[in-house]
GROMACS .gro file of C-alpha atoms in nm:
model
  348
    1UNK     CA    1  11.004  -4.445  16.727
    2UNK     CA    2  11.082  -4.762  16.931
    3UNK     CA    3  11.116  -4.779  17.293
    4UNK     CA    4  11.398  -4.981  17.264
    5UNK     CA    5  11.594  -4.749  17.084
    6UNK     CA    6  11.507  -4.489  17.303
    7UNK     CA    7  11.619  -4.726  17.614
    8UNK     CA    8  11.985  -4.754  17.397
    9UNK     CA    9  12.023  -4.371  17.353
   10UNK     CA   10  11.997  -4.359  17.745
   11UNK     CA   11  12.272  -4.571  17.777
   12UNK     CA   12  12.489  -4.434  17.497
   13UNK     CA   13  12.445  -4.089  17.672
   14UNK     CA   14  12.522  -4.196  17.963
   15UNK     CA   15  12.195  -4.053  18.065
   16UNK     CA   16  12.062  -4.143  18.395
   17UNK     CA   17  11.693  -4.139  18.347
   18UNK     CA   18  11.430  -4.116  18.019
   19UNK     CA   19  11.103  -3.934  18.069
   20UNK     CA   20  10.811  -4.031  17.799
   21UNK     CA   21  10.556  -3.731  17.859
   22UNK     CA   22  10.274  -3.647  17.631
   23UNK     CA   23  10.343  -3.308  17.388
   24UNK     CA   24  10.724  -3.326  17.406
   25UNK     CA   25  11.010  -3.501  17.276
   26UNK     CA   26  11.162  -3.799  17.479
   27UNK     CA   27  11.366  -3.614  17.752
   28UNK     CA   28  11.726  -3.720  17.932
   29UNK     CA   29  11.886  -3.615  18.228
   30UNK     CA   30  12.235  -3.622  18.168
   31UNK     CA   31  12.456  -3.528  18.462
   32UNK     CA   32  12.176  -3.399  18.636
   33UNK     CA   33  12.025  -3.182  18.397
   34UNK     CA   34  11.721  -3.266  18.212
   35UNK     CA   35  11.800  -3.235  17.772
   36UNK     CA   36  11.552  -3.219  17.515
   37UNK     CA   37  11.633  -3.570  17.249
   38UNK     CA   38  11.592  -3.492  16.854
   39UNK     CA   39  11.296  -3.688  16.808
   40UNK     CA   40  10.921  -3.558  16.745
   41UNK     CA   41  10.714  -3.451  17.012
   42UNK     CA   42  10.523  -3.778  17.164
   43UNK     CA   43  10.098  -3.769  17.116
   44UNK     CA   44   9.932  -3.960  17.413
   45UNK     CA   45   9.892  -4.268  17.179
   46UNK     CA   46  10.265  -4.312  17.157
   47UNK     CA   47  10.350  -4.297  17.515
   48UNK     CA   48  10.077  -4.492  17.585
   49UNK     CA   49  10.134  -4.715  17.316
   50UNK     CA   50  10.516  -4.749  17.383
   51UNK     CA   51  10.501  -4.826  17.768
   52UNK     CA   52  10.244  -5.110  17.700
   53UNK     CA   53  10.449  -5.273  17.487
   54UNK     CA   54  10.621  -5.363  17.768
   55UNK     CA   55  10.385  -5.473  18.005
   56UNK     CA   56  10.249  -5.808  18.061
   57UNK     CA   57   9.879  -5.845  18.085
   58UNK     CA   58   9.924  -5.875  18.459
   59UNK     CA   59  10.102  -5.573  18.462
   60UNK     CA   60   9.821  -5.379  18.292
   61UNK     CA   61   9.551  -5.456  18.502
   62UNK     CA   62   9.748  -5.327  18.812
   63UNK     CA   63   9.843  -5.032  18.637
   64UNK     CA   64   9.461  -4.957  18.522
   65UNK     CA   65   9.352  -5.033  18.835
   66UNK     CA   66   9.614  -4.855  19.035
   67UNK     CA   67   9.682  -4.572  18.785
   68UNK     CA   68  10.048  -4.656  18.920
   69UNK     CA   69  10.323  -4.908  18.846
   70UNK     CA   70  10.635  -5.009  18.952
   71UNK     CA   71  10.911  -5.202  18.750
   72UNK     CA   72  11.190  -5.319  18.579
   73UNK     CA   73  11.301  -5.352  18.261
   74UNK     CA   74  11.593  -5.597  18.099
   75UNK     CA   75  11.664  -5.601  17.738
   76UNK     CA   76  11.971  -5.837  17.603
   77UNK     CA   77  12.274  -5.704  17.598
   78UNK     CA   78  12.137  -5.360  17.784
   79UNK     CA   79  12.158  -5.196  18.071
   80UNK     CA   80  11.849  -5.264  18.315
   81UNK     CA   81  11.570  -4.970  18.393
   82UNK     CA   82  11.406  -4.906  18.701
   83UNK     CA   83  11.056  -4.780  18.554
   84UNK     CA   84  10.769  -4.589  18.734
   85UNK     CA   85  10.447  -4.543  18.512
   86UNK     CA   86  10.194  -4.314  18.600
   87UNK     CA   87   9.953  -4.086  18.484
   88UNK     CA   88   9.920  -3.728  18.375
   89UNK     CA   89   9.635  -3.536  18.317
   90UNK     CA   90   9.505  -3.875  18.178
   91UNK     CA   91   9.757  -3.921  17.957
   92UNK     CA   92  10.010  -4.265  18.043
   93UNK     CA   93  10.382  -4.135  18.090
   94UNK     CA   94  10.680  -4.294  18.237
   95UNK     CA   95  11.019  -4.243  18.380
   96UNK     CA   96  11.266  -4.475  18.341
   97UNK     CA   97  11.600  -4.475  18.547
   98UNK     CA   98  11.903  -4.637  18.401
   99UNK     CA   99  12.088  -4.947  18.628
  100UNK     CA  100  12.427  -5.035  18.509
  101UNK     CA  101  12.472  -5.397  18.471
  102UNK     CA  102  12.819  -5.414  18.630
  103UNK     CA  103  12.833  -5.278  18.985
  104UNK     CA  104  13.052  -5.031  19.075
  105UNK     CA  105  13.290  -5.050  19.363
  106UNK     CA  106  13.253  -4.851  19.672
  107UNK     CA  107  13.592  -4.656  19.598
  108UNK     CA  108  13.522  -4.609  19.248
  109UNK     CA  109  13.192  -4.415  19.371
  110UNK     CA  110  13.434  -4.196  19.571
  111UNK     CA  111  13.332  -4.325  19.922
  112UNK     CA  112  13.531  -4.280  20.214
  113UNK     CA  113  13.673  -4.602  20.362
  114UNK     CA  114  13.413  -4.598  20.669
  115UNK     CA  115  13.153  -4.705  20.416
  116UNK     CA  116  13.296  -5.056  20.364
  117UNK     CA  117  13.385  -5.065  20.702
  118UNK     CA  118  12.992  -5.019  20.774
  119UNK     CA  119  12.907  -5.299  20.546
  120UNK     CA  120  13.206  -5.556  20.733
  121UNK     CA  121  12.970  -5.502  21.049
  122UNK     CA  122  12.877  -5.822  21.183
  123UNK     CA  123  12.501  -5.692  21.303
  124UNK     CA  124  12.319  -5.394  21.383
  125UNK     CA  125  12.132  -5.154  21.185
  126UNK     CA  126  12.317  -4.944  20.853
  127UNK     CA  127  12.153  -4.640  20.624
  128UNK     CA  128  12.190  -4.453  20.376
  129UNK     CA  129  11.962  -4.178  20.322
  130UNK     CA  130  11.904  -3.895  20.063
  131UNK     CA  131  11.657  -3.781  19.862
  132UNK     CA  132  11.569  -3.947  19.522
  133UNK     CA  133  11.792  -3.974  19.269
  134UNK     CA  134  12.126  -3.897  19.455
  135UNK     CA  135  12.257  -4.286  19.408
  136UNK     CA  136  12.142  -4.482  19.744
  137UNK     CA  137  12.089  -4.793  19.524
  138UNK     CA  138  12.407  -4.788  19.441
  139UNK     CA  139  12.563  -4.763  19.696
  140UNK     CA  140  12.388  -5.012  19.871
  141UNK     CA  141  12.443  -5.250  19.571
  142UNK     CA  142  12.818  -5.166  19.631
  143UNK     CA  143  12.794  -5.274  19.992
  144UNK     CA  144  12.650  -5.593  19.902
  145UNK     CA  145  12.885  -5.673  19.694
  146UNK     CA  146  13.188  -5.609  19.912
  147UNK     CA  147  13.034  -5.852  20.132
  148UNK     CA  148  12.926  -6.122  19.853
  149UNK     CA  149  13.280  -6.106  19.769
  150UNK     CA  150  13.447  -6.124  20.148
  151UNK     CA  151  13.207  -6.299  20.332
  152UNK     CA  152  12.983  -6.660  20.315
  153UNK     CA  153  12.657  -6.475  20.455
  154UNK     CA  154  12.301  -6.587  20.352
  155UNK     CA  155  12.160  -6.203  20.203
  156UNK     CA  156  11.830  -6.184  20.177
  157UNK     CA  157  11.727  -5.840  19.999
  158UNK     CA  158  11.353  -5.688  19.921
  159UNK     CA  159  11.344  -5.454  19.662
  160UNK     CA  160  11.036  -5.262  19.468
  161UNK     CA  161  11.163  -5.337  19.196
  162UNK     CA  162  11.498  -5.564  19.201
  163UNK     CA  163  11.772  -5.310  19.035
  164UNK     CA  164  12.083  -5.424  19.046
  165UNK     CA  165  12.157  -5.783  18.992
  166UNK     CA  166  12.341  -5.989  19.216
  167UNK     CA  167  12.530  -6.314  19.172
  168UNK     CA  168  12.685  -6.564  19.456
  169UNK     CA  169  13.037  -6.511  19.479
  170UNK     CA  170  13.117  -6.625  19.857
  171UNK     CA  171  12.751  -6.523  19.993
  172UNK     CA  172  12.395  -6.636  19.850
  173UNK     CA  173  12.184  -6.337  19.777
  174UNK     CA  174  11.809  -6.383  19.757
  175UNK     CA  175  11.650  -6.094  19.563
  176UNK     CA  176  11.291  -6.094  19.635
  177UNK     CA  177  11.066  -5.840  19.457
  178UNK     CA  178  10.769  -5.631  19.606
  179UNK     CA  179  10.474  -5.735  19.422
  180UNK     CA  180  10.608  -6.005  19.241
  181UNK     CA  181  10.792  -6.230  19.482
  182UNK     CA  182  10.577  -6.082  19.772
  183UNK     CA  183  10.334  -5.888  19.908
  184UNK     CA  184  10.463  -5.612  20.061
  185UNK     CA  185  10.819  -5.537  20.228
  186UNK     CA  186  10.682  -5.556  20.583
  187UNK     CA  187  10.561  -5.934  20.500
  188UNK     CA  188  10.846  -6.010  20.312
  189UNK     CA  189  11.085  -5.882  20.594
  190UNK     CA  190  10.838  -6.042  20.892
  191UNK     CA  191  10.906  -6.381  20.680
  192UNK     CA  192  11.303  -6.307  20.629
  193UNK     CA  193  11.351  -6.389  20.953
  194UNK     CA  194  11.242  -6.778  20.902
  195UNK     CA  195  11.453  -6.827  20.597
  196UNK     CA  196  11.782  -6.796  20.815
  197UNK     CA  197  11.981  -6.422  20.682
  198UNK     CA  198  12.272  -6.315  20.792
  199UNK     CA  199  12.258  -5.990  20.593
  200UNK     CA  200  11.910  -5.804  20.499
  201UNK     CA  201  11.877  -5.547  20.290
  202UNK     CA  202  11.578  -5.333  20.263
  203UNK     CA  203  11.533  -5.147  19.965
  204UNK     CA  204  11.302  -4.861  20.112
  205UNK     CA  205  11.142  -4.811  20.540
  206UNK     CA  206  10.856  -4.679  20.421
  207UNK     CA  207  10.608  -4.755  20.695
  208UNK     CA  208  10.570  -4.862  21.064
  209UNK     CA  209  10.555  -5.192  21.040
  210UNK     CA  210  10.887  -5.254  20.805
  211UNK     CA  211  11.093  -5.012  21.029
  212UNK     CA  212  10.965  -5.187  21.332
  213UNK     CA  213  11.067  -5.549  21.169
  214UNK     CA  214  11.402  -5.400  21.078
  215UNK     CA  215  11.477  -5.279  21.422
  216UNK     CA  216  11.380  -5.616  21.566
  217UNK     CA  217  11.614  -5.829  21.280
  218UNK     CA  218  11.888  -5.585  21.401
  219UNK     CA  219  11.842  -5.581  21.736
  220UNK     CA  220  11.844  -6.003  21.739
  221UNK     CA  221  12.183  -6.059  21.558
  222UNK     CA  222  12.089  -5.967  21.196
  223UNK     CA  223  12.338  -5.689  20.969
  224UNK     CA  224  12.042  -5.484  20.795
  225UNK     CA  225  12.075  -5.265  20.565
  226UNK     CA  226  11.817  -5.011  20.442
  227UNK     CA  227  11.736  -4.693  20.309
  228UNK     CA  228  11.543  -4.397  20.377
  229UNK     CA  229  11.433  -4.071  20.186
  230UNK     CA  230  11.574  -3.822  20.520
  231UNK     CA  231  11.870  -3.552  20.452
  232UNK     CA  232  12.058  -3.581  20.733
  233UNK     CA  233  12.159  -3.791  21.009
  234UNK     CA  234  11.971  -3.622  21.276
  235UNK     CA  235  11.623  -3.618  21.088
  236UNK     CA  236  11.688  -3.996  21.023
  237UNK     CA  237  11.673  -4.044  21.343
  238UNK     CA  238  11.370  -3.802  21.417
  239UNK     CA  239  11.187  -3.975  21.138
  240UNK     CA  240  11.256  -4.337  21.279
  241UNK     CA  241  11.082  -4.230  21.586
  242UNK     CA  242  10.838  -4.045  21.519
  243UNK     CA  243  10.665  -4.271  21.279
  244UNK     CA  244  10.551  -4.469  21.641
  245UNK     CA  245  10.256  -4.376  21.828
  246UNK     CA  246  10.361  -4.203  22.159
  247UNK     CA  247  10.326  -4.464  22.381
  248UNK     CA  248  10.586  -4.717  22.163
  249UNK     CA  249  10.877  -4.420  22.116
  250UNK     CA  250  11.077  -4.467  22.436
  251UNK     CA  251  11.110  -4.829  22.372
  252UNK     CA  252  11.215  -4.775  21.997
  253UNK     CA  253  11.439  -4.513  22.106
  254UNK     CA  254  11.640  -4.805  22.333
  255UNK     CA  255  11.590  -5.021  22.013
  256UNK     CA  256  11.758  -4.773  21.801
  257UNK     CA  257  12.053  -4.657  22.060
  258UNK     CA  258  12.116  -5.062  22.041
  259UNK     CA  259  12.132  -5.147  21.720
  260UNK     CA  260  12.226  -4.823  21.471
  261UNK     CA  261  12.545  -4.876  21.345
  262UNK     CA  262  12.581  -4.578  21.128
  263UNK     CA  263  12.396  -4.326  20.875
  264UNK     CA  264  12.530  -4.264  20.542
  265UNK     CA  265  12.387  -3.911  20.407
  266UNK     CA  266  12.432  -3.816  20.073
  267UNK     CA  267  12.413  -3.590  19.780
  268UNK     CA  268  12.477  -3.638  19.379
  269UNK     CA  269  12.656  -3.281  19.253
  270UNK     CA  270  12.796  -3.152  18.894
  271UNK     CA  271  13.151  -3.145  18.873
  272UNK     CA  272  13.300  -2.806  18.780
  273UNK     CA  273  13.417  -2.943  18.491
  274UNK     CA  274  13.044  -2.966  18.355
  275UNK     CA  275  13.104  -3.317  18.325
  276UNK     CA  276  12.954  -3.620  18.534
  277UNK     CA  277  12.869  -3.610  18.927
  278UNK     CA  278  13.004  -3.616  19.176
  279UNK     CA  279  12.905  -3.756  19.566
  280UNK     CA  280  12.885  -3.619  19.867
  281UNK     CA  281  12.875  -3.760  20.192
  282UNK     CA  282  12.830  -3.698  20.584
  283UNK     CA  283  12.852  -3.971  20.819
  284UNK     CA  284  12.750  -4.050  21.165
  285UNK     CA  285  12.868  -4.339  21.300
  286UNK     CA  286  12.690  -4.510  21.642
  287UNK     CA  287  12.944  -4.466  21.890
  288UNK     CA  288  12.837  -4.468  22.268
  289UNK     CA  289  12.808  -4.084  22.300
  290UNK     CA  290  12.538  -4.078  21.964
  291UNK     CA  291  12.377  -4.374  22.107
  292UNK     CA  292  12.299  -4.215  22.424
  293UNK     CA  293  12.160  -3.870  22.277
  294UNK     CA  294  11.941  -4.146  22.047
  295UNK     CA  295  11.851  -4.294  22.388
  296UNK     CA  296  11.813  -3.943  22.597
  297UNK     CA  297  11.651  -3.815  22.169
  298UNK     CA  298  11.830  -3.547  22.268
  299UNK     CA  299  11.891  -3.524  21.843
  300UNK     CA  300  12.023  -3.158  21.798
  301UNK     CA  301  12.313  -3.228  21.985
  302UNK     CA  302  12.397  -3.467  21.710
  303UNK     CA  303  12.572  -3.256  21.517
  304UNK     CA  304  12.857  -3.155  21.683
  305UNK     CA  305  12.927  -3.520  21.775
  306UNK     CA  306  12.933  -3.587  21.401
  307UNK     CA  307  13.165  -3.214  21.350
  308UNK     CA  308  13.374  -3.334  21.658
  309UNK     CA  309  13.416  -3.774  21.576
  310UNK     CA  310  13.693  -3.720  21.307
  311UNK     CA  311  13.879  -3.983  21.411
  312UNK     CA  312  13.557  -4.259  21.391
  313UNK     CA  313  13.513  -4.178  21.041
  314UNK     CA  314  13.230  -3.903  21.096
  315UNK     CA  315  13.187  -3.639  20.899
  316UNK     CA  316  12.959  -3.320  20.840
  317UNK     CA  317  12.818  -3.257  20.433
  318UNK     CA  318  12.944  -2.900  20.524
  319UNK     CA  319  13.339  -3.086  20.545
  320UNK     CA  320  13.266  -3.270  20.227
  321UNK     CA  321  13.157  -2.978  20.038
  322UNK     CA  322  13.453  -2.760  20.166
  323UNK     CA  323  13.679  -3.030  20.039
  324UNK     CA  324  13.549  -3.097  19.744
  325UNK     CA  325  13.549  -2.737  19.639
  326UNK     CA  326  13.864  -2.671  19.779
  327UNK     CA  327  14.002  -2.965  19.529
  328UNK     CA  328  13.816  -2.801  19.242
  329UNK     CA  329  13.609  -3.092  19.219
  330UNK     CA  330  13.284  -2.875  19.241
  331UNK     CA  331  13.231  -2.487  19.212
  332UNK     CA  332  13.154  -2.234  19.441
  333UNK     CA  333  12.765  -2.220  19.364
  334UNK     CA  334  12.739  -2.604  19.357
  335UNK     CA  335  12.848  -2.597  19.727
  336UNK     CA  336  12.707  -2.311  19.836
  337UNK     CA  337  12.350  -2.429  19.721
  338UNK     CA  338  12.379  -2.755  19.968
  339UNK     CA  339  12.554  -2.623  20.244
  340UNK     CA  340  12.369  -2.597  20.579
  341UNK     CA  341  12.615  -2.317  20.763
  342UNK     CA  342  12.606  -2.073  20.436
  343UNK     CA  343  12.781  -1.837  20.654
  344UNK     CA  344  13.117  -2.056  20.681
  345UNK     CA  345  13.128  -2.114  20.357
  346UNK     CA  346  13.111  -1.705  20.267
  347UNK     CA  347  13.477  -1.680  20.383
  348UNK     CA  348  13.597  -1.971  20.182
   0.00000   0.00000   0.00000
């Protein structure tokens, strides 16, 4: 069993991730759902085996010092991998998620219009938010390219690891990988700011320091994009402010009414027709009324700004679900299970 066969069944499945776990066969998740592959069950010397074959030696000191690593993967000809290696009770597994070579466009992903119209912003802050797995890279990746191919923009992105690649069209894009091409993201962001961007993209806030950098590029003329693992709008913003001490929130809260353009929110769900996924989205966009409840964090009234902004693009997941169920993209069950207001959706 080769890893590199493995690697092509994922793509000629269309799967979206391979697991390598010791005592089972080589698992898939196809459309969401994980599916048991043909092949024998995997010992602990074949997983372990397998996943250092592609390691460098660099590679497998971190990993054996760490116990964790990070990558990617690019074979010729294949589809890249977004890997994460860890260990189980001590045996070496991995997960590897599949990253189409060609990027999709944001319609083709079956994003509303506001989403490009979030990535033509000139400056401020933009997010998109979920929890793992529901597509945020790619969507990002989409936005960047709608502006590679619009704009002349100097794009500097940080990524743990680089995904998606990107090639100049009209902008120069600077992919610069945790670990590899630096540090950390707070130091790579800190030195973004020297190398003259117009665009940065941040491929995970994860602590104080890189949200407070990305507020600042923002707030001084910068477009940056970034993610964050947060379900909603509303706890985006809870989460962006409470990761300050006390004493710095009411100035971050000014920082964040200034600059936040607009959350993106979204979900990855099974189309009815047991086939492929489909997204869904709900938008808040940073007009002057959310601004001022991000200034006032008066955050549960967010909400009903988003249910009430139709006409700036905003838009509950509660809508989204409705619609898509309504259109027969997605069943009953599938929209019941995300909604928030379970009681509209009982008279549906």
């Amino acid at each position: 069993m080769e890893l590199r066969d493995l690697l092509l069944l994922t793509i000629e499945k269309k799967a979206s991730d391979l697991h390598l776990t010791e005592n089972s066969p080589p698992i898939l998740r196809i459309d969401g759902r994980l599916v048991l592959t043909d092949y024998p069950r995997l010992t602990r010397d074949d997983t372990k085996k397998m996943i250092y074959a592609i390691l460098t030696n660099e590679q497998k000191e971190i990993f054996e010092r760490n116990w964790e690593l990070d990558l990617s993967v690019a074979m010729a000809g294949m589809d890249r991998f977004r890997v994460n290696i860890h260990v189980q009770r001590g045996s070496v597994e991995g997960a590897f998620r599949r990253i189409p070579l060609e990027i999709p466009r944001l319609q083709d992903l079956g994003l509303p219009p506001i989403v490009a119209e979030l990535a033509r912003k000139p400056n401020g802050l933009v997010l998109v938010t979920g929890p793992t797995g529901v597509g945020k890279t790619t969507t990002m990746a989409a936005m960047i390219d709608l502006i590679n191919s619009e704009r002349q923009e100097m794009i500097i992105s940080i990524e743990d690891p680089i995904e998606y690649l990107h090639y100049n069209k009209k902008s120069v894009i600077k992919q610069r990988e945790v670990y590899s091409d630096t540090k950390s993201f707070a130091e790579a962001l800190r030195h973004a700011l020297r190398q003259d961007p117009d665009i940065i993209f941040v491929g995970e806030m994860r602590d104080l320091e890189t949200i407070s950098t990305a507020l600042t590029a923002a707030e001084t003329g910068h477009l940056v994009l970034a993610t964050l693992h947060t379900p909603d709008a509303p706890q985006t913003v809870e989460r962006i402010i409470d990761v300050f001490p006390p004493h710095q929130q009411q100035q971050v809260k000014l920082q964040l009414a200034d600059c936040l353009q607009g959350v993106v929110s979204q979900l990855l769900l099974p189309r009815a027709s047991g086939i492929g996924r489909v997204v869904a989205t709900e938008i808040m966009i940073g007009t002057p009324a959310v601004r001022n409840l991000v200034r006032e964090q008066e955050i549960e009234q967010i909400p009903t700004l988003i249910q009430t902004g139709h006409q700036f693009g905003m838009r509950t997941m509660d809508k989204t679900l409705k619609e898509l169920y309504k259109e027969g993209t997605i069943s009953y069950e599938a929209a019941l299970s995300k909604a928030k207001n379970v009681d509209e959706f009982k008279n549906l």
